PDB file of C-alpha atoms in Angstrom:
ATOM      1  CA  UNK R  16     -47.383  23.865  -5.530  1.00  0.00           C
ATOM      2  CA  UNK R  17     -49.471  25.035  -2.640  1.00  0.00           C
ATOM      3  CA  UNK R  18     -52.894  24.153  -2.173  1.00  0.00           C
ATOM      4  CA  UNK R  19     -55.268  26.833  -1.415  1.00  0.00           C
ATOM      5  CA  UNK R  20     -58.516  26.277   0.592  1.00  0.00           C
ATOM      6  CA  UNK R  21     -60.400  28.847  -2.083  1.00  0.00           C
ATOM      7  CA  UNK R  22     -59.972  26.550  -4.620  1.00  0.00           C
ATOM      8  CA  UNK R  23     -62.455  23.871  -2.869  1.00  0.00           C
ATOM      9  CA  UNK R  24     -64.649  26.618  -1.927  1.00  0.00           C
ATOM     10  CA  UNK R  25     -65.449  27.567  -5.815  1.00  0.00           C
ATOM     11  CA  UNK R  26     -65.501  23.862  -6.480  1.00  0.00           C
ATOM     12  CA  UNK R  27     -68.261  23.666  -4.011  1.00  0.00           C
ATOM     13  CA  UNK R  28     -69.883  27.141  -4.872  1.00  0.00           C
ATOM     14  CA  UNK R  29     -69.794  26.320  -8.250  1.00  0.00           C
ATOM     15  CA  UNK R  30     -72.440  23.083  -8.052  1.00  0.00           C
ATOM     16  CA  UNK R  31     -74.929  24.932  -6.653  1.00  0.00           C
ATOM     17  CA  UNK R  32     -75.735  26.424  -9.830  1.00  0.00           C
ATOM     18  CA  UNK R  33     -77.572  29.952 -10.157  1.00  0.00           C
ATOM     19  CA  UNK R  34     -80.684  31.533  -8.008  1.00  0.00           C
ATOM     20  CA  UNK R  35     -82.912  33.902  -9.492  1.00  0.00           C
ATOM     21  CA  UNK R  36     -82.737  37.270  -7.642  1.00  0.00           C
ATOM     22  CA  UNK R  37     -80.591  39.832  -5.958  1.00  0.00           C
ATOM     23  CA  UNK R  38     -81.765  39.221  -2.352  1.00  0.00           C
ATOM     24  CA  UNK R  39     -78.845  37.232  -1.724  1.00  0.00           C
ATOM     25  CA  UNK R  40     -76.595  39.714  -3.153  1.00  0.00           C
ATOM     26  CA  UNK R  41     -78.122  42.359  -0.979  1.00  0.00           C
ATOM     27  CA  UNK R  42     -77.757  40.563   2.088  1.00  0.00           C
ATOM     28  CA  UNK R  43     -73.861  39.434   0.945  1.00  0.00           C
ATOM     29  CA  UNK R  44     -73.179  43.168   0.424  1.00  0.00           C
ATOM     30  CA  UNK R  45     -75.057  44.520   3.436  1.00  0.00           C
ATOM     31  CA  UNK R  46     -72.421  41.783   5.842  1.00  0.00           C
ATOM     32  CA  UNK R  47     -69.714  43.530   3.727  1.00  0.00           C
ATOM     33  CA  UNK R  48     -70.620  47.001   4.550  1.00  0.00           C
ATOM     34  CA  UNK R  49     -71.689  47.709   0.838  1.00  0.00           C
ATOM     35  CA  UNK R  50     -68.190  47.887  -0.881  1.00  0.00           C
ATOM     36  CA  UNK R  51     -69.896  49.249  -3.984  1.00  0.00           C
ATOM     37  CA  UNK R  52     -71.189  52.231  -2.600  1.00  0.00           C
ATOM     38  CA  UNK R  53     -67.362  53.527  -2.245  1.00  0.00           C
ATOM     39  CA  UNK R  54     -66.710  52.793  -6.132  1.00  0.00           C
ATOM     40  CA  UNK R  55     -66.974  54.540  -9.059  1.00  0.00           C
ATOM     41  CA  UNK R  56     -67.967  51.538 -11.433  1.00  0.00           C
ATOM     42  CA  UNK R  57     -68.835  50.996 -15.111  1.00  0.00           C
ATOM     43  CA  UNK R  58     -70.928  48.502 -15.810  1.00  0.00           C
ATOM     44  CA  UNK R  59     -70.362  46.944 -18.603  1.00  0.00           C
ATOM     45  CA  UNK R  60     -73.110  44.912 -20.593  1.00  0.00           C
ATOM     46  CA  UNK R  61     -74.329  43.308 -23.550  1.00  0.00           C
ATOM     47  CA  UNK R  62     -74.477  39.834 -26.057  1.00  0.00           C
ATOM     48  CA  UNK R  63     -70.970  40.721 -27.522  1.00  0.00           C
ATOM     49  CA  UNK R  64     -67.513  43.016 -27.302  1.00  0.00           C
ATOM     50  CA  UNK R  65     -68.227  43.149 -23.024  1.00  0.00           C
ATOM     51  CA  UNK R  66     -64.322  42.235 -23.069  1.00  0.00           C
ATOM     52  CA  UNK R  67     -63.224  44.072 -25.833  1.00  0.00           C
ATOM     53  CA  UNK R  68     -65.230  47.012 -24.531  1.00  0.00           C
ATOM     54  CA  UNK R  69     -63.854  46.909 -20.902  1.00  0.00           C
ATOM     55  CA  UNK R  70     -60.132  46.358 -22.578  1.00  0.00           C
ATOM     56  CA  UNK R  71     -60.326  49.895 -24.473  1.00  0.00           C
ATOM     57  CA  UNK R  72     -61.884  51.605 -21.485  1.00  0.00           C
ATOM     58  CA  UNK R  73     -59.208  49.695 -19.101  1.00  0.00           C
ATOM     59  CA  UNK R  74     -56.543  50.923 -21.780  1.00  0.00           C
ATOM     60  CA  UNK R  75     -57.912  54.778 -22.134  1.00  0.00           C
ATOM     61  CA  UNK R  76     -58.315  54.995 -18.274  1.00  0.00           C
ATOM     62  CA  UNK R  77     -55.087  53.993 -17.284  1.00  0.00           C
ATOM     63  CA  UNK R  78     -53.394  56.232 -19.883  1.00  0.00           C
ATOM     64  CA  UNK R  79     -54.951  59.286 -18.439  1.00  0.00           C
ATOM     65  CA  UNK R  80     -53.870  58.074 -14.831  1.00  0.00           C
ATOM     66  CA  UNK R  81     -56.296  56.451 -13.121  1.00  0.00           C
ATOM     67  CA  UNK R  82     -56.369  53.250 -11.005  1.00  0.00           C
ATOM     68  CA  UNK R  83     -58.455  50.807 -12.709  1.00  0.00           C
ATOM     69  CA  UNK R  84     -59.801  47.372 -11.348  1.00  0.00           C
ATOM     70  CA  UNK R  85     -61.325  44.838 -13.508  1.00  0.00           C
ATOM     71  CA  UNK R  86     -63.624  42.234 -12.999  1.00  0.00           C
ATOM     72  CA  UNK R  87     -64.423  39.862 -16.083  1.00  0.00           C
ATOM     73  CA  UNK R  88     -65.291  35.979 -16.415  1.00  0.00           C
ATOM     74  CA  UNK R  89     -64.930  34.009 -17.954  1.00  0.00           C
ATOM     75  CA  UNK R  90     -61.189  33.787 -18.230  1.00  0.00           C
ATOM     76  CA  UNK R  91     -57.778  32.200 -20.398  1.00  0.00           C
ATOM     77  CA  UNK R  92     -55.315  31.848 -18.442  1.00  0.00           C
ATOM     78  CA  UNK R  93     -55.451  31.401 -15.020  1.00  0.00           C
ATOM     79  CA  UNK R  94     -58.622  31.733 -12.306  1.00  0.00           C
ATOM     80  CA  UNK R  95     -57.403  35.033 -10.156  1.00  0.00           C
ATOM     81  CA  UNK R  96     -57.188  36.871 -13.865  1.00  0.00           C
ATOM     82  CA  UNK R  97     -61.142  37.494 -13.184  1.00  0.00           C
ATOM     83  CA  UNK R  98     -60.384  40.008 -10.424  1.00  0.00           C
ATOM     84  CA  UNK R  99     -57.394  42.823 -12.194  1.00  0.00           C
ATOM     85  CA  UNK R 100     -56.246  46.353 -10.424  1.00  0.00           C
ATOM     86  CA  UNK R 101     -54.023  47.813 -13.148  1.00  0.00           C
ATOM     87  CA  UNK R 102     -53.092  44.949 -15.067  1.00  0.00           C
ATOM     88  CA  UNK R 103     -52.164  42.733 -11.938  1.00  0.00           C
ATOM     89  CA  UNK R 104     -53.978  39.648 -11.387  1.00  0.00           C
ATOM     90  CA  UNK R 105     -55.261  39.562  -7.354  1.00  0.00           C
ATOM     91  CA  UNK R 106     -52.286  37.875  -5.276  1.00  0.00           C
ATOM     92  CA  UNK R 107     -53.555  34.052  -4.160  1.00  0.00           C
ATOM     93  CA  UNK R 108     -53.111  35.021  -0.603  1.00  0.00           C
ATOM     94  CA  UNK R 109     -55.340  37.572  -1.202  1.00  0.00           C
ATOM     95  CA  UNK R 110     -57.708  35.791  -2.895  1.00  0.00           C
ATOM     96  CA  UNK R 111     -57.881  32.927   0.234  1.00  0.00           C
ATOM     97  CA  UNK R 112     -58.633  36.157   2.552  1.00  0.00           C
ATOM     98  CA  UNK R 113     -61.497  37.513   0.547  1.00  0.00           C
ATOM     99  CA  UNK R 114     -62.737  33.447   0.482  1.00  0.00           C
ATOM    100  CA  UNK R 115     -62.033  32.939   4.043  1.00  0.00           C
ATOM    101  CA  UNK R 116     -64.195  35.948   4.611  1.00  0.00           C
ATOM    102  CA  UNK R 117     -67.073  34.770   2.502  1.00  0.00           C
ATOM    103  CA  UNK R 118     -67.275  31.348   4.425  1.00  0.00           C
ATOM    104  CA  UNK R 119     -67.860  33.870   7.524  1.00  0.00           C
ATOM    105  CA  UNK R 120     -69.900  35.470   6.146  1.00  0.00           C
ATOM    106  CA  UNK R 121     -72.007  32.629   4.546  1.00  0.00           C
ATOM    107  CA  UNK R 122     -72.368  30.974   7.593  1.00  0.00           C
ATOM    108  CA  UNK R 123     -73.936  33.887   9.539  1.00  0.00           C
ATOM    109  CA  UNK R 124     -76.410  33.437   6.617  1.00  0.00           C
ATOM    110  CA  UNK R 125     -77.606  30.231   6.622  1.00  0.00           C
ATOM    111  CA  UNK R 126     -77.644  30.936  10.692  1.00  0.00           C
ATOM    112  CA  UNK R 127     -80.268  33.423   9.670  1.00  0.00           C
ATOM    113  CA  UNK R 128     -81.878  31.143   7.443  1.00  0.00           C
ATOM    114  CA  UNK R 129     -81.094  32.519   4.164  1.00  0.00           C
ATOM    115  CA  UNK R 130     -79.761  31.876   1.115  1.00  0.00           C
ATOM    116  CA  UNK R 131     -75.976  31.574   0.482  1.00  0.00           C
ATOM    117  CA  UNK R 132     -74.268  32.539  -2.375  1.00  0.00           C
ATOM    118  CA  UNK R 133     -73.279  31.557  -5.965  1.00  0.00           C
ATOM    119  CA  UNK R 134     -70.251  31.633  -7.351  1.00  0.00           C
ATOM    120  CA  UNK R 135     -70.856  34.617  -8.982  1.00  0.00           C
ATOM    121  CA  UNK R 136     -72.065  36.344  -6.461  1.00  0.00           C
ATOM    122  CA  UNK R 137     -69.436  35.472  -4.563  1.00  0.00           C
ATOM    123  CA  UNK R 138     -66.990  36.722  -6.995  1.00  0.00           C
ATOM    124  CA  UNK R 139     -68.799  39.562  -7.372  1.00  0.00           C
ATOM    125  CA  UNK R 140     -68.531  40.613  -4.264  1.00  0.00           C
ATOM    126  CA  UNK R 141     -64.529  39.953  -3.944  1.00  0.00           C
ATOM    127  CA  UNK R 142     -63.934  41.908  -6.837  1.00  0.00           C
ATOM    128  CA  UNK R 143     -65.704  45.202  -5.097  1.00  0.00           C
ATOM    129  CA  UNK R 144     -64.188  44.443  -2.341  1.00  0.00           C
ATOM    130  CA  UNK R 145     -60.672  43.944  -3.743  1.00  0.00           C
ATOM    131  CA  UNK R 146     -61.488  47.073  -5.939  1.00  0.00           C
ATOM    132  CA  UNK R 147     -62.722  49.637  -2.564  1.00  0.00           C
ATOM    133  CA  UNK R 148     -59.318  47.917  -0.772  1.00  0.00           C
ATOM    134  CA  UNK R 149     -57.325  48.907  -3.327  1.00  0.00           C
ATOM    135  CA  UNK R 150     -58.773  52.073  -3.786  1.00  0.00           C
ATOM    136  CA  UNK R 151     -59.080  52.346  -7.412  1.00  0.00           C
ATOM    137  CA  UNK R 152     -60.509  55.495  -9.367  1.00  0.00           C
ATOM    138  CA  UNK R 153     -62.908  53.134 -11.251  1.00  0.00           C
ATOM    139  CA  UNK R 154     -64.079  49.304 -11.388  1.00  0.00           C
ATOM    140  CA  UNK R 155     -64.642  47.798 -14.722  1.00  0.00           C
ATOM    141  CA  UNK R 156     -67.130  45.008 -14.084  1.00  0.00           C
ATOM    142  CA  UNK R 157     -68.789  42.604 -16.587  1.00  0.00           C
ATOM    143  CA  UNK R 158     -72.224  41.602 -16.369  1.00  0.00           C
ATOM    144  CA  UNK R 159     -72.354  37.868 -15.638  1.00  0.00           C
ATOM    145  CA  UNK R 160     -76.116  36.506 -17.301  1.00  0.00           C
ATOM    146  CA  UNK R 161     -77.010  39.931 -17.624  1.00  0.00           C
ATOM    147  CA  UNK R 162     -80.875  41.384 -16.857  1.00  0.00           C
ATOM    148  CA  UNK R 163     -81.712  43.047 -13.821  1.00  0.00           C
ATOM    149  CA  UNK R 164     -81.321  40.212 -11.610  1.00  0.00           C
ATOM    150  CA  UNK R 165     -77.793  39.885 -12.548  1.00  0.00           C
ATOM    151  CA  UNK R 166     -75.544  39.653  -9.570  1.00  0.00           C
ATOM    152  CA  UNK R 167     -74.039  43.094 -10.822  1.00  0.00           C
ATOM    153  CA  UNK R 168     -76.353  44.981 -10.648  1.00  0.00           C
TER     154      UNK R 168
END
């Protein structure tokens, strides 16, 4: 089976643990040319039913026609089932693009002398982009911690 170089990358993302604030997440979506600005997304919050909930909406969306991403943690089966566009999980190649980008992207960050991201911000950010690149009428994306300093907001 082939190894992908993502796969370190959360490893290693993964230890460092959460930050408290969205400045990093500002800075991570201001490099990416602010992916979520071209989405229609529903947020999708709360202590209980946040995959339930995004399921039905998934469900009722896609039966009316729409393109529908979905981004949910944690997951069952398999790691690229956190980032969905109508059903299908993001391709692995994919998935090493959006991470080779983020390297990039987090070294022109620490070069500036600022924070780098989380995990979750990280995947935060590949699932808007994966969602604007695949051009989907809405993004379903669950709240990580939750609050307002949750990466998704």
């Amino acid at each position: 089976m082939k190894q992908y170089r993502y796969e370190k990358t959360v490893e290693e993302l993964g230890r460092k643990g959460s930050v408290f604030g969205l400045d990093t997440m500002r800075r991570l979506l201001d490099l990416l040319g602010h992916p979520e600005n071209g989405l229609k997304v529903i947020h999708v919050a709360g202590t209980n039913g946040k995959g339930s909930t995004i399921a039905f909406l998934e469900s009722i969306l896609r039966k009316c026609g729409y393109s529908v991403g979905k981004y949910i943690s944690p997951t069952i089966l398999c790691y690229e089932e956190r980032f969905q566009v109508d059903g299908d999980y993001i391709p692995l190649e994919r998935l090493e693009d959006y991470y080779d980008r983020l390297r990039s992207l987090s070294g022109i960050m620490e070069e500036r002398g600022w924070e780098t991201p989380t995990l979750f911000e990280a995947e935060t950010a590949i699932a808007l982009s994966w969602c604007l690149d695949k051009k989907v009428d809405y993004a379903l994306v669950e709240t990580g911690m939750g609050g307002l300093m949750d990466a998704t907001n």
